[in-house]
XYZ file of N, CA, C and O in Angstrom:
888
model
N -3.107 3.033 29.937
C -2.553 3.183 28.638
C -4.091 2.331 27.087
O -4.245 1.644 27.966
N -3.789 3.460 27.340
C -4.706 3.529 25.539
C -4.844 1.627 24.391
O -3.870 1.468 24.412
N -5.858 1.769 25.239
C -5.610 -0.342 23.767
C -5.121 0.126 22.263
O -6.339 1.837 22.120
N -4.847 -0.206 21.228
C -4.975 -0.294 19.763
C -6.215 -0.979 19.607
O -6.428 -1.786 19.652
N -6.781 0.423 18.631
C -8.526 0.597 18.340
C -7.821 -1.023 17.780
O -7.422 -0.993 16.268
N -9.070 -1.914 17.754
C -8.502 -3.495 16.772
C -9.108 -2.413 14.923
O -8.245 -3.540 13.840
N -10.084 -1.722 15.036
C -11.083 -1.721 13.311
C -8.394 -0.737 12.726
O -8.925 -0.664 11.654
N -7.727 -0.053 13.306
C -6.635 0.304 12.575
C -5.797 -0.957 12.897
O -5.115 -1.346 11.047
N -5.654 -1.740 13.871
C -4.935 -2.492 12.825
C -5.468 -3.952 11.783
O -4.609 -4.316 11.280
N -6.165 -4.189 12.190
C -7.441 -4.561 11.058
C -7.267 -4.074 9.401
O -6.276 -5.524 8.961
N -7.329 -3.165 10.032
C -6.707 -2.331 8.509
C -5.492 -1.908 7.525
O -5.266 -2.794 6.747
N -5.104 -2.336 8.946
C -3.359 -1.086 8.422
C -2.697 -3.039 7.853
O -2.349 -3.017 6.677
N -3.871 -4.387 8.457
C -2.483 -5.955 8.963
C -2.583 -5.619 6.663
O -2.390 -6.600 6.118
N -4.517 -5.561 6.810
C -5.150 -6.478 5.127
C -4.822 -5.211 4.189
O -4.382 -5.541 2.996
N -4.406 -4.063 4.310
C -3.713 -3.189 3.377
C -1.764 -3.878 2.887
O -2.442 -3.875 1.360
N -1.524 -3.983 4.314
C -0.383 -4.623 3.464
C -0.259 -5.687 2.866
O 0.644 -5.873 2.599
N -0.744 -6.719 3.430
C -2.097 -7.402 2.602
C -1.604 -7.646 0.340
O -0.790 -7.794 0.487
N -2.355 -6.247 0.763
C -2.566 -6.397 -0.983
C -1.442 -5.330 -1.250
O -1.087 -6.553 -2.039
N -1.025 -4.247 -0.642
C 0.313 -3.830 -1.084
C 1.429 -4.738 -1.999
O 2.302 -5.035 -2.298
N 1.393 -6.355 -0.522
C 3.348 -6.796 -0.948
C 1.680 -7.868 -2.060
O 3.229 -8.335 -2.681
N 1.195 -8.721 -1.844
C 0.468 -9.184 -3.114
C 0.262 -8.071 -4.337
O 0.994 -8.541 -5.715
N 0.678 -6.836 -4.538
C 0.486 -6.082 -5.453
C 2.411 -5.974 -6.506
O 1.718 -6.508 -7.341
N 3.175 -6.003 -5.114
C 4.100 -6.065 -5.644
C 4.652 -6.794 -5.789
O 6.239 -6.942 -6.434
N 4.441 -8.322 -5.619
C 4.502 -9.687 -6.017
C 4.684 -9.788 -6.801
O 5.073 -10.307 -8.214
N 3.228 -9.256 -7.978
C 3.387 -9.333 -9.024
C 3.923 -8.372 -10.116
O 4.674 -8.660 -11.157
N 4.241 -7.151 -9.487
C 5.176 -5.916 -10.254
C 6.890 -7.314 -10.469
O 7.034 -6.498 -11.588
N 7.140 -7.975 -9.494
C 8.549 -8.120 -9.349
C 8.857 -9.925 -9.782
O 9.303 -9.943 -11.201
N 7.613 -10.012 -10.305
C 7.715 -11.464 -11.152
C 6.687 -11.523 -12.121
O 6.625 -12.371 -12.745
N 5.824 -10.334 -12.807
C 5.222 -9.980 -14.197
C 6.151 -9.889 -15.099
O 7.379 -10.212 -15.306
N 5.960 -9.654 -16.671
C 6.984 -9.053 -17.239
C 7.995 -8.071 -17.153
O 9.037 -8.538 -17.783
N 7.449 -7.323 -16.687
C 9.217 -5.929 -16.294
C 9.769 -6.021 -15.482
O 10.660 -5.153 -15.103
N 9.454 -7.579 -14.881
C 10.225 -6.887 -12.785
C 11.049 -6.199 -12.579
O 11.526 -5.786 -11.944
N 9.192 -5.611 -11.869
C 9.241 -3.223 -11.588
C 8.222 -3.440 -10.416
O 7.274 -4.147 -10.764
N 8.949 -3.043 -9.127
C 8.303 -2.986 -8.226
C 6.736 -1.664 -8.409
O 7.510 -1.276 -9.726
N 5.684 -1.492 -8.045
C 4.760 -0.315 -8.431
C 4.428 -0.196 -6.768
O 3.601 1.622 -7.368
N 5.490 0.169 -5.605
C 5.281 0.167 -4.496
C 5.621 0.773 -4.372
O 6.374 1.946 -3.003
N 7.724 0.854 -3.845
C 8.832 1.337 -3.739
C 8.620 2.247 -4.775
O 9.610 2.162 -6.122
N 9.017 3.588 -4.265
C 9.354 4.509 -4.926
C 10.311 4.862 -5.000
O 11.040 5.052 -5.753
N 11.323 4.706 -4.321
C 12.627 4.966 -4.121
C 13.419 3.901 -5.456
O 14.450 4.232 -5.499
N 12.814 2.998 -4.976
C 13.258 2.009 -5.798
C 13.381 1.877 -7.295
O 14.230 2.135 -8.204
N 12.389 3.065 -7.759
C 12.406 2.556 -8.445
C 12.949 4.530 -9.524
O 13.865 4.682 -10.836
N 12.779 5.533 -8.514
C 13.524 6.481 -8.528
C 15.236 6.417 -9.375
O 16.180 7.381 -9.252
N 15.627 5.310 -7.824
C 16.966 4.857 -8.406
C 17.342 3.651 -10.170
O 17.800 4.603 -10.341
N 16.508 3.600 -10.223
C 16.220 3.227 -11.314
C 16.266 3.860 -12.584
O 17.210 3.451 -13.484
N 15.513 4.858 -12.884
C 15.573 5.823 -13.081
C 16.992 6.486 -13.433
O 16.452 6.924 -14.190
N 17.281 6.535 -12.405
C 17.892 7.147 -12.105
C 19.546 6.790 -12.683
O 20.211 7.522 -13.973
N 19.674 5.010 -12.778
C 20.421 5.336 -13.664
C 20.273 4.867 -15.401
O 20.692 4.133 -16.084
N 18.906 4.824 -15.808
C 18.411 5.212 -16.796
C 18.201 5.816 -18.344
O 19.397 5.619 -19.219
N 19.253 6.706 -16.001
C 18.974 7.859 -17.026
C 20.848 8.791 -17.780
O 21.445 9.878 -17.956
N 21.238 7.362 -17.150
C 22.524 7.472 -17.092
C 23.693 8.124 -19.027
O 22.626 7.005 -20.221
N 23.640 8.474 -19.180
C 24.376 9.781 -20.028
C 24.667 8.399 -20.981
O 25.157 8.887 -22.104
N 25.992 7.584 -20.476
C 26.399 6.967 -21.624
C 25.938 5.024 -21.925
O 26.453 4.127 -22.551
N 25.255 4.790 -21.135
C 24.114 3.795 -22.032
C 23.370 4.607 -22.007
O 22.074 3.885 -20.969
N 21.904 5.189 -22.104
C 21.127 5.436 -21.718
C 19.842 4.459 -21.973
O 20.139 3.843 -23.309
N 18.712 4.758 -21.451
C 17.683 3.473 -21.673
C 16.638 4.390 -21.936
O 15.337 4.450 -20.280
N 15.769 5.142 -22.898
C 14.722 5.853 -23.594
C 13.243 5.899 -23.027
O 13.126 5.411 -22.437
N 13.370 3.463 -23.001
C 12.378 3.100 -23.672
C 11.954 2.852 -21.497
O 10.607 3.323 -20.886
N 12.872 2.891 -21.049
C 13.026 2.373 -19.843
C 12.757 3.529 -18.378
O 11.826 4.089 -17.973
N 13.328 4.375 -19.247
C 12.645 6.027 -18.404
C 10.991 5.982 -18.302
O 10.919 6.785 -17.752
N 11.060 6.273 -19.454
C 9.370 6.879 -19.940
C 8.554 5.462 -19.527
O 7.720 6.940 -18.354
N 9.377 4.310 -19.069
C 8.240 3.256 -18.466
C 8.217 4.142 -16.790
O 7.327 3.620 -16.682
N 9.432 4.145 -16.633
C 9.780 4.463 -14.999
C 9.296 5.035 -14.632
O 8.106 6.307 -13.728
N 8.955 6.233 -15.340
C 8.541 8.554 -15.526
C 6.864 8.348 -14.881
O 6.448 9.110 -14.348
N 6.536 7.443 -15.737
C 4.832 7.522 -15.697
C 4.760 6.976 -14.698
O 3.194 7.069 -13.732
N 5.033 5.147 -14.522
C 4.717 4.958 -12.791
C 4.698 5.642 -11.736
O 3.723 5.880 -11.490
N 6.266 6.202 -11.951
C 6.115 7.431 -10.979
C 4.985 7.867 -10.427
O 4.535 8.472 -9.705
N 4.160 8.554 -12.184
C 3.611 9.580 -12.009
C 2.092 9.158 -11.731
O 1.313 10.537 -11.221
N 1.868 7.573 -12.530
C 1.140 7.481 -11.360
C 0.835 7.505 -10.423
O 0.014 7.704 -9.518
N 1.490 6.780 -9.060
C 2.170 7.487 -7.996
C 1.177 8.753 -7.276
O 0.181 8.776 -6.425
N 2.837 9.279 -7.864
C 1.847 10.682 -7.384
C 0.274 11.261 -7.376
O -0.211 11.205 -7.027
N 0.192 10.073 -9.284
C -1.091 11.219 -9.085
C -2.652 10.310 -8.329
O -3.383 10.629 -7.842
N -2.347 8.891 -7.676
C -2.918 8.240 -6.871
C -2.693 8.563 -5.724
O -4.073 8.921 -5.066
N -1.535 9.407 -5.283
C -1.950 10.125 -3.759
C -2.334 10.787 -4.021
O -3.342 11.403 -3.250
N -2.509 11.700 -4.887
C -3.230 13.087 -4.790
C -4.961 12.532 -4.982
O -5.747 14.333 -4.390
N -5.381 11.862 -5.043
C -6.311 11.440 -4.967
C -6.922 11.224 -3.462
O -8.262 11.802 -3.453
N -6.146 10.886 -2.931
C -6.654 10.751 -1.446
C -6.219 11.719 -1.606
O -7.626 11.906 -0.139
N -5.575 12.768 -1.987
C -5.055 13.980 -1.072
C -6.952 15.122 -1.006
O -7.063 15.848 -0.061
N -6.838 14.429 -2.536
C -8.352 15.875 -2.210
C -9.691 14.957 -2.222
O -11.296 16.123 -1.194
N -9.694 13.947 -1.132
C -10.911 12.859 -0.809
C -10.494 13.743 1.442
O -11.389 13.377 2.397
N -9.822 13.242 1.468
C -8.441 13.537 3.036
C -8.443 14.541 3.487
O -7.436 15.241 3.043
N -8.377 14.857 4.270
C -7.863 15.998 5.214
C -7.510 15.707 6.263
O -8.117 15.083 7.338
N -6.463 15.625 6.991
C -5.480 15.674 7.950
C -4.922 14.494 7.922
O -5.220 14.282 6.733
N -3.886 14.040 8.851
C -3.665 12.785 9.063
C -4.277 11.550 10.323
O -3.997 10.989 10.569
N -5.077 12.008 10.979
C -5.630 11.474 12.077
C -6.432 10.345 11.796
O -7.301 11.002 10.574
N -6.939 9.270 12.788
C -7.081 8.483 11.686
C -9.047 8.031 12.132
O -8.816 7.876 13.732
N -9.601 8.567 11.725
C -10.951 9.067 12.214
C -11.986 8.219 11.552
O -12.261 8.172 10.433
N -12.725 7.502 13.023
C -14.299 6.931 11.944
C -15.070 8.215 10.978
O -15.044 9.132 11.076
N -15.528 7.217 9.181
C -16.416 8.341 8.721
C -15.524 9.040 8.159
O -16.549 10.058 7.052
N -14.599 9.130 7.876
C -13.603 9.910 6.428
C -13.866 9.389 4.822
O -14.801 7.754 5.086
N -13.514 9.434 4.212
C -13.655 8.341 3.025
C -12.935 7.603 2.647
O -12.547 7.374 1.455
N -12.378 6.366 3.725
C -11.978 5.301 3.422
C -12.481 4.420 2.259
O -11.636 3.514 1.566
N -13.828 5.094 2.457
C -14.372 3.360 2.168
C -14.310 3.404 0.847
O -14.521 2.396 -0.939
N -14.837 5.120 0.584
C -14.449 5.728 -1.071
C -12.974 5.479 -2.292
O -13.139 5.136 -2.902
N -12.220 5.483 -0.744
C -11.262 5.274 -1.941
C -10.494 3.788 -2.277
O -10.109 3.547 -3.303
N -10.989 2.854 -1.041
C -10.626 1.678 -1.456
C -11.252 1.570 -2.193
O -10.417 -0.465 -2.969
N -12.752 2.071 -2.505
C -12.923 1.466 -3.890
C -13.119 1.975 -5.578
O -12.838 1.133 -6.056
N -11.783 2.647 -5.508
C -11.181 3.120 -6.403
C -10.403 2.421 -6.418
O -9.663 2.514 -7.722
N -9.313 2.100 -5.540
C -8.225 1.455 -5.839
C -8.779 0.050 -5.990
O -7.671 -0.885 -6.944
N -9.915 -0.226 -6.152
C -9.893 -2.222 -6.824
C -10.607 -1.834 -7.656
O -10.125 -3.051 -8.523
N -11.369 -0.877 -8.341
C -11.862 -0.678 -9.703
C -9.879 -1.106 -10.049
O -9.413 -0.866 -11.794
N -9.275 0.378 -10.267
C -7.309 0.536 -10.490
C -7.210 -0.114 -10.613
O -6.232 -1.074 -11.428
N -7.159 -1.807 -9.615
C -6.831 -3.164 -9.572
C -7.223 -4.476 -10.510
O -5.925 -5.265 -11.538
N -8.639 -3.905 -10.891
C -9.150 -4.683 -11.601
C -8.685 -3.714 -12.772
O -8.638 -5.057 -13.634
N -8.432 -3.352 -13.053
C -7.982 -2.983 -14.777
C -6.886 -2.987 -14.810
O -6.545 -3.939 -16.045
N -5.706 -2.986 -14.036
C -4.313 -3.140 -13.563
C -3.893 -4.289 -14.300
O -3.257 -4.593 -14.833
N -4.792 -5.776 -13.102
C -4.987 -7.159 -14.032
C -5.993 -7.239 -15.277
O -4.360 -8.476 -15.488
N -6.437 -7.101 -15.525
C -7.181 -7.110 -16.959
C -6.416 -6.495 -18.205
O -5.392 -7.619 -19.017
N -5.760 -5.615 -18.467
C -4.443 -5.077 -18.852
C -2.865 -5.765 -18.926
O -2.715 -5.849 -19.720
N -2.212 -6.128 -18.011
C -1.523 -6.957 -17.466
C -1.557 -8.678 -18.375
O -0.650 -8.456 -19.247
N -3.154 -8.705 -17.861
C -3.385 -9.629 -18.936
C -2.762 -10.212 -20.695
O -2.523 -11.357 -20.678
N -3.278 -9.053 -21.059
C -3.198 -8.343 -22.456
C -2.430 -8.543 -22.721
O -1.476 -8.340 -23.736
N -1.159 -7.941 -21.537
C 0.846 -7.753 -22.144
C 0.011 -6.584 -22.313
O 1.433 -5.671 -22.993
N -0.577 -5.296 -21.357
C -0.238 -3.698 -22.003
C 0.295 -3.497 -20.886
O -0.227 -3.374 -19.582
N 1.377 -2.370 -20.516
C 2.007 -2.420 -19.535
C 1.811 -1.320 -19.526
O 1.978 -0.982 -17.857
N 0.427 -0.374 -19.271
C -0.016 0.169 -19.131
C -0.845 -0.260 -17.629
O -1.224 0.719 -16.541
N -1.410 -1.485 -17.803
C -1.694 -1.833 -16.265
C -0.892 -1.556 -15.421
O -1.028 -1.102 -14.152
N 0.555 -1.423 -15.385
C 1.599 -1.135 -14.420
C 1.270 0.459 -13.500
O 1.550 0.754 -12.379
N 0.590 1.773 -14.589
C 1.075 2.777 -14.179
C -0.838 2.201 -13.396
O -1.383 3.127 -12.748
N -1.727 1.528 -13.615
C -2.843 1.383 -12.960
C -2.585 0.910 -11.095
O -3.624 1.816 -10.417
N -1.579 0.093 -11.722
C -0.939 -0.325 -10.138
C -0.856 0.509 -8.885
O -0.909 0.026 -8.177
N 0.265 0.785 -9.876
C 1.093 1.963 -9.282
C 0.251 3.472 -8.911
O 0.584 3.407 -7.486
N -0.381 3.458 -8.880
C -2.139 4.085 -8.715
C -2.398 3.685 -7.601
O -2.913 4.948 -6.301
N -3.109 3.046 -7.376
C -3.486 2.324 -6.486
C -2.564 1.806 -5.222
O -3.146 2.549 -4.344
N -1.495 1.953 -5.065
C -0.411 2.163 -5.028
C -0.620 3.236 -3.845
O -0.318 3.649 -2.144
N -0.652 4.163 -4.894
C 0.140 5.890 -4.134
C -1.082 6.012 -3.708
O -1.357 6.746 -2.368
N -2.647 6.225 -4.139
C -3.595 6.283 -3.093
C -3.587 5.482 -1.688
O -3.970 6.013 -0.937
N -3.233 4.110 -1.769
C -3.501 3.755 -0.694
C -2.678 3.844 0.149
O -2.474 4.507 1.623
N -1.846 4.644 -0.014
C -0.176 4.950 0.713
C -0.938 6.289 1.439
O -0.005 7.152 2.083
N -0.614 7.102 0.848
C -1.803 8.196 0.836
C -2.669 8.597 1.735
O -2.816 9.397 2.364
N -2.664 6.949 2.172
C -4.816 7.051 3.490
C -3.652 6.806 3.938
O -4.226 5.917 5.281
N -3.131 7.458 5.214
C -1.861 7.864 6.104
C -2.538 7.674 7.154
O -3.638 8.711 7.309
N -2.560 6.828 8.395
C -2.638 6.992 9.524
C -1.631 8.137 10.150
O -0.698 7.168 10.438
N -1.709 9.046 11.082
C -0.950 9.138 12.762
C -1.029 8.083 13.467
O -2.241 9.635 13.814
N -1.342 7.831 14.058
C -1.474 6.930 15.548
C -0.361 6.768 16.460
O 1.293 6.265 16.321
N -0.436 7.644 17.884
C -0.058 7.402 18.828
C 1.483 8.216 17.949
O 2.061 7.643 19.050
N 1.458 9.230 17.621
C 3.340 10.007 16.707
C 3.575 9.479 16.051
O 4.699 9.767 15.549
N 3.176 7.992 15.303
C 3.798 7.005 14.127
C 3.481 7.228 12.865
O 1.614 7.279 12.886
N 3.913 7.975 12.388
C 3.413 8.074 10.498
C 2.721 6.040 9.909
O 4.304 6.202 10.116
N 1.877 6.083 9.784
C 2.069 5.083 8.843
C 1.326 4.769 7.668
O 0.595 4.961 7.427
N 2.601 4.158 7.300
C 2.198 4.062 5.908
C 1.831 2.481 5.419
O 2.775 1.755 5.768
N 0.735 2.217 4.254
C 0.961 0.161 4.031
C 1.629 0.135 3.416
O 2.016 -1.861 2.474
N 2.236 0.590 2.601
C 2.887 -0.218 0.893
C 4.783 -0.660 1.015
O 5.063 -0.553 -0.413
N 5.194 0.369 1.753
C 6.481 -0.393 1.996
C 6.216 -0.601 2.904
O 5.775 0.411 4.320
N 7.483 -1.093 3.058
C 8.660 -1.204 4.940
C 9.345 -0.872 5.930
O 10.191 -0.625 6.856
N 9.833 0.557 4.984
C 11.104 0.805 5.080
C 10.816 2.253 6.371
O 11.593 1.889 7.690
N 9.609 2.655 6.806
C 9.359 3.966 7.527
C 8.701 2.875 8.992
O 9.638 3.622 9.989
N 8.505 1.419 8.264
C 7.823 0.575 9.947
C 9.565 -0.066 9.970
O 9.445 0.466 11.506
N 10.110 0.225 9.921
C 10.761 -0.566 10.258
C 12.519 -0.200 10.779
O 12.594 0.015 12.418
N 12.355 1.536 10.120
C 12.717 2.802 10.968
C 12.289 3.297 12.505
O 13.158 2.759 13.246
N 11.104 2.771 12.251
C 10.801 3.454 13.778
C 10.887 2.165 14.745
O 10.653 2.843 15.677
N 10.285 1.050 13.837
C 10.154 -0.387 14.949
C 12.437 -0.135 15.490
O 12.701 -0.165 17.185
N 13.324 0.099 14.446
C 14.446 0.702 14.933
C 14.711 1.068 16.419
O 15.827 0.959 16.864
N 14.511 2.175 15.615
C 14.503 3.377 16.516
C 13.649 3.073 18.204
O 14.534 3.172 20.118
N 12.869 2.394 18.372
C 11.018 1.861 19.485
C 12.508 1.420 20.064
O 12.819 1.291 21.228
N 13.123 -0.343 19.479
C 14.252 -0.477 20.616
C 15.147 -0.247 20.407
O 15.738 -0.104 21.505
N 16.115 0.937 20.709
C 16.883 1.556 20.862
C 17.156 1.850 21.853
O 17.601 2.798 22.689
N 15.182 3.456 21.699
C 14.963 3.758 22.644
C 15.274 2.839 24.092
O 15.558 3.234 25.382
N 14.432 1.518 23.737
C 14.961 0.397 25.204
C 15.577 0.188 25.921
O 15.795 -0.578 26.826
N 16.902 0.170 24.524
C 18.070 0.427 25.346
C 18.949 0.999 26.230
O 19.851 1.315 27.029
N 18.563 2.378 26.170
C 18.488 3.845 26.661
C 17.769 3.417 28.149
O 17.677 4.261 28.843
N 17.219 2.535 28.067
C 16.054 2.514 29.038
C 14.581 3.203 29.670
O 14.055 2.595 30.675
N 14.720 3.525 27.987
C 12.503 4.304 27.731
C 11.772 2.603 27.532
O 12.761 1.455 26.884
N 10.289 2.808 27.608
C 10.436 2.393 27.888
C 9.050 1.839 26.045
O 9.049 3.004 25.579
N 8.586 0.487 25.509
C 8.168 0.420 24.574
C 6.759 0.603 24.254
O 6.386 0.409 25.278
N 6.567 1.552 23.407
C 4.450 1.987 23.123
C 4.128 0.426 22.670
O 3.968 0.518 21.576
N 4.047 -0.429 23.368
C 3.727 -1.844 22.846
C 2.057 -0.851 21.699
O 1.871 -2.784 21.036
N 1.144 0.228 21.793
C 0.483 0.358 20.582
C 1.011 0.285 19.344
O 0.261 -0.585 17.835
N 2.291 0.722 18.981
C 2.951 1.187 18.365
C 3.550 -0.090 17.868
O 3.525 -0.345 16.165
N 3.771 -0.562 19.080
C 4.818 -1.994 17.894
C 3.778 -3.064 17.683
O 4.183 -3.235 16.986
N 2.832 -2.832 17.870
C 1.552 -3.769 17.848
C 1.183 -3.915 16.042
O 1.112 -4.522 15.064
N 1.319 -2.167 15.986
C 0.759 -1.963 14.332
C 1.832 -2.527 13.818
O 2.159 -2.655 12.624
N 3.090 -1.537 14.001
C 4.157 -2.129 13.459
C 4.460 -4.013 12.749
O 4.616 -3.688 12.203
N 4.290 -4.497 13.608
C 4.140 -5.721 13.823
C 3.285 -6.734 12.692
O 3.216 -7.390 11.771
N 1.673 -5.868 12.586
C 1.057 -6.336 12.028
C 1.107 -6.341 10.037
O 0.486 -6.632 9.307
N 1.939 -4.600 10.186
C 2.573 -3.946 9.276
C 3.177 -4.747 7.814
O 3.798 -5.415 6.697
N 4.523 -5.665 8.443
C 5.924 -6.651 7.941
C 4.971 -7.813 7.526
O 5.161 -8.093 7.538
N 4.198 -8.087 9.420
C 4.361 -9.144 9.092
C 2.898 -9.882 7.310
O 2.142 -10.456 7.107
N 2.186 -8.501 7.504
C 1.487 -8.299 6.493
C 1.370 -8.428 5.126
O 1.032 -9.290 3.931
N 2.628 -7.083 4.990
C 3.331 -7.798 4.161
C 4.580 -8.413 3.438
O 4.019 -9.030 2.476
N 4.467 -8.886 4.275
C 5.388 -10.261 3.768
C 4.252 -11.891 3.591
O 4.738 -12.109 2.722
N 3.557 -11.587 4.182
C 1.999 -13.361 4.303
C 1.784 -12.553 2.373
O 2.150 -13.033 1.911
N 1.143 -10.903 2.362
C 1.151 -10.471 1.404
C 1.718 -11.540 0.562
O 1.335 -11.423 -0.849
N 3.449 -10.162 0.267
C 3.925 -11.113 -0.424
C 3.905 -12.489 -1.188
O 4.284 -12.583 -2.817
N 4.342 -13.557 -0.597
C 3.895 -15.294 -0.340
C 2.623 -15.211 -0.870
O 2.946 -16.741 -2.383
N 1.205 -15.316 -0.612
C 0.225 -14.840 -1.294
C 0.137 -14.209 -2.508
O -0.092 -15.757 -3.218
N 0.777 -13.496 -3.310
C 1.260 -13.312 -3.727
C 1.526 -13.801 -5.733
O 0.894 -14.693 -6.296
N 2.857 -14.266 -4.590
C 3.823 -15.149 -5.885
C 3.200 -16.702 -5.401
O 2.577 -17.157 -6.653
N 2.327 -17.039 -4.359
C 1.364 -17.729 -5.324
C 0.490 -18.523 -5.716
O 0.102 -19.205 -6.429
N -0.343 -17.236 -5.940
C -1.511 -17.194 -6.721
C -0.651 -16.706 -8.304
O -1.563 -17.186 -9.608
N -0.195 -15.736 -8.395
C 0.572 -15.859 -9.367
C 0.717 -17.084 -10.544
O -0.341 -17.632 -11.271
N 1.111 -17.589 -10.216
C 1.606 -18.961 -10.523
C 0.565 -19.738 -10.951
O -0.083 -20.937 -12.329
N -0.727 -19.788 -10.209
C -1.803 -20.285 -10.589
C -2.624 -19.323 -11.843
O -3.601 -19.777 -12.687
N -3.153 -18.022 -11.674
C -4.760 -17.723 -11.923
C -3.183 -15.785 -12.817
O -4.010 -14.851 -13.586
N -1.657 -16.371 -12.878
C -1.536 -14.937 -13.745
C -1.934 -13.543 -12.882
O -2.117 -13.190 -11.740
N -1.660 -12.097 -13.892
C -1.787 -11.400 -13.405
C -3.606 -10.658 -12.620
O -3.757 -9.590 -12.132
N -4.211 -12.151 -12.675
C -5.017 -11.702 -12.257
C -5.253 -12.091 -10.957
O -5.725 -11.825 -9.816
N -4.431 -12.245 -10.158
C -4.201 -12.120 -8.505
C -3.652 -10.720 -8.357
O -4.289 -10.701 -7.065
N -3.761 -8.769 -9.963
C -4.503 -7.860 -8.503
C -6.094 -7.998 -8.911
O -6.388 -7.253 -7.721
N -6.848 -8.935 -9.857
C -8.175 -8.509 -9.204
C -8.609 -9.397 -7.807
O -9.081 -8.300 -7.199
N -7.829 -10.342 -8.228
C -7.691 -10.671 -6.498
C -7.881 -9.940 -5.848
O -8.257 -9.623 -4.396
N -7.114 -9.090 -5.777
C -6.562 -7.832 -4.323
C -7.635 -7.098 -4.335
O -8.014 -5.798 -3.475
N -8.225 -6.273 -5.673
C -9.445 -5.809 -6.233
C -10.051 -6.122 -5.146
O -11.164 -5.364 -4.678
N -10.683 -7.126 -5.295
C -11.652 -7.644 -4.680
C -11.797 -7.356 -3.345
O -12.594 -7.038 -2.545
N -10.284 -8.289 -2.677
C -9.931 -7.539 -1.408
C -10.354 -6.041 -0.506
O -10.224 -5.794 0.156
N -10.074 -5.277 -1.535
C -10.462 -3.763 -1.095
C -11.575 -3.673 -1.054
O -11.733 -3.047 -0.168
N -12.234 -4.252 -2.339
C -14.080 -3.615 -2.004
C -14.526 -4.071 -0.951
O -15.268 -3.428 -0.241
N -13.996 -5.807 -0.711
C -13.755 -6.722 0.340
C -13.929 -5.301 2.036
O -14.591 -4.541 2.773
N -13.148 -5.129 1.739
C -12.254 -4.206 3.535
C -13.632 -2.983 3.081
O -13.449 -2.113 4.012
N -13.729 -2.017 2.055
C -14.190 -0.926 1.538
C -15.701 -1.590 2.314
O -16.679 -0.250 3.168
N -16.182 -2.253 2.588
C -17.658 -2.720 2.076
C -17.437 -2.924 3.999
O -18.361 -1.955 4.674
N -16.442 -3.991 4.327
C -16.934 -4.543 6.576
C -16.566 -3.137 6.800
O -17.153 -2.429 7.887
N -15.387 -1.809 5.949
C -15.706 -0.231 6.536
C -17.011 0.325 6.984
O -17.657 0.896 7.928
N -17.828 0.328 5.904
C -19.237 0.981 5.927
C -19.737 0.480 6.287
O -20.661 1.219 7.194
N -19.909 -1.136 6.770
C -20.587 -1.344 7.423
C -19.923 -1.410 9.267
O -21.451 -1.036 9.439
N -19.114 -1.621 9.806
C -18.379 -1.752 10.782
C -18.634 0.303 11.660
O -19.633 0.867 12.068
N -18.567 1.552 10.219
C -19.221 2.964 10.587
C -20.607 3.071 10.566
O -20.381 3.540 11.454
N -21.536 1.978 10.136
C -23.126 2.538 9.696
C -23.364 2.078 11.304
O -23.475 2.275 12.214
N -22.895 1.133 11.812
C -22.851 0.203 12.897
C -22.511 1.233 14.093
O -22.843 0.857 15.288
N -20.934 2.018 14.102
C -20.951 2.866 15.266
C -21.811 4.400 15.152
O -21.448 4.880 16.467
N -22.879 4.496 14.420
C -22.867 5.573 14.296
C -24.557 5.658 15.001
O -25.025 4.439 15.421
N -24.742 6.995 15.429
C -25.472 6.731 16.850
C -26.871 6.776 16.242
O -26.964 6.967 15.137
N -27.922 5.869 16.926
C -29.247 5.509 16.000
C -30.008 6.609 17.185
O -29.677 7.721 18.024
């Protein structure tokens, strides 16, 4: 059995950690709103559309956040083709764009301008669309619903006597741990730096982009 490429599991961990940090800021901020959980925001939008007790301001805020996530994903879709994780794709370019979005988001939210959530949501959409299809598993890094579902399926299959794919299991564990650690780190830093935690996440994205570029250059034949 082939081993899991280190750059995939390491990158997945850092991306999940970054998403956990960003999402914690959304929950702790002045709107207490998630920015990476599209399903939750869509549910809130449905509640806000309640004809007996509608909240048009909340409807507008949630709609624009969902659209921002969509736009971020579209940016990834423009630069990436296919879903297989391969060296040489525009991952570094997308990570730099994500870094810019997060830096802008941090500045706007520090000024208590709600538009910052749009940039944070776009960054999450962009990152989530940097999908990795590894060993038959679709791996996304800004939420854990799919990861935990796949983990449950693997455990259920093990109860039936099937062997667990340790490559996928390692990747899923890295995503789960990374997201939770990111949430913890984001909450701690939020108490110290407020919305500038997003700038920290942006710098982390930029470092990851640079690391990937250097790794790619080292891997290219001379």
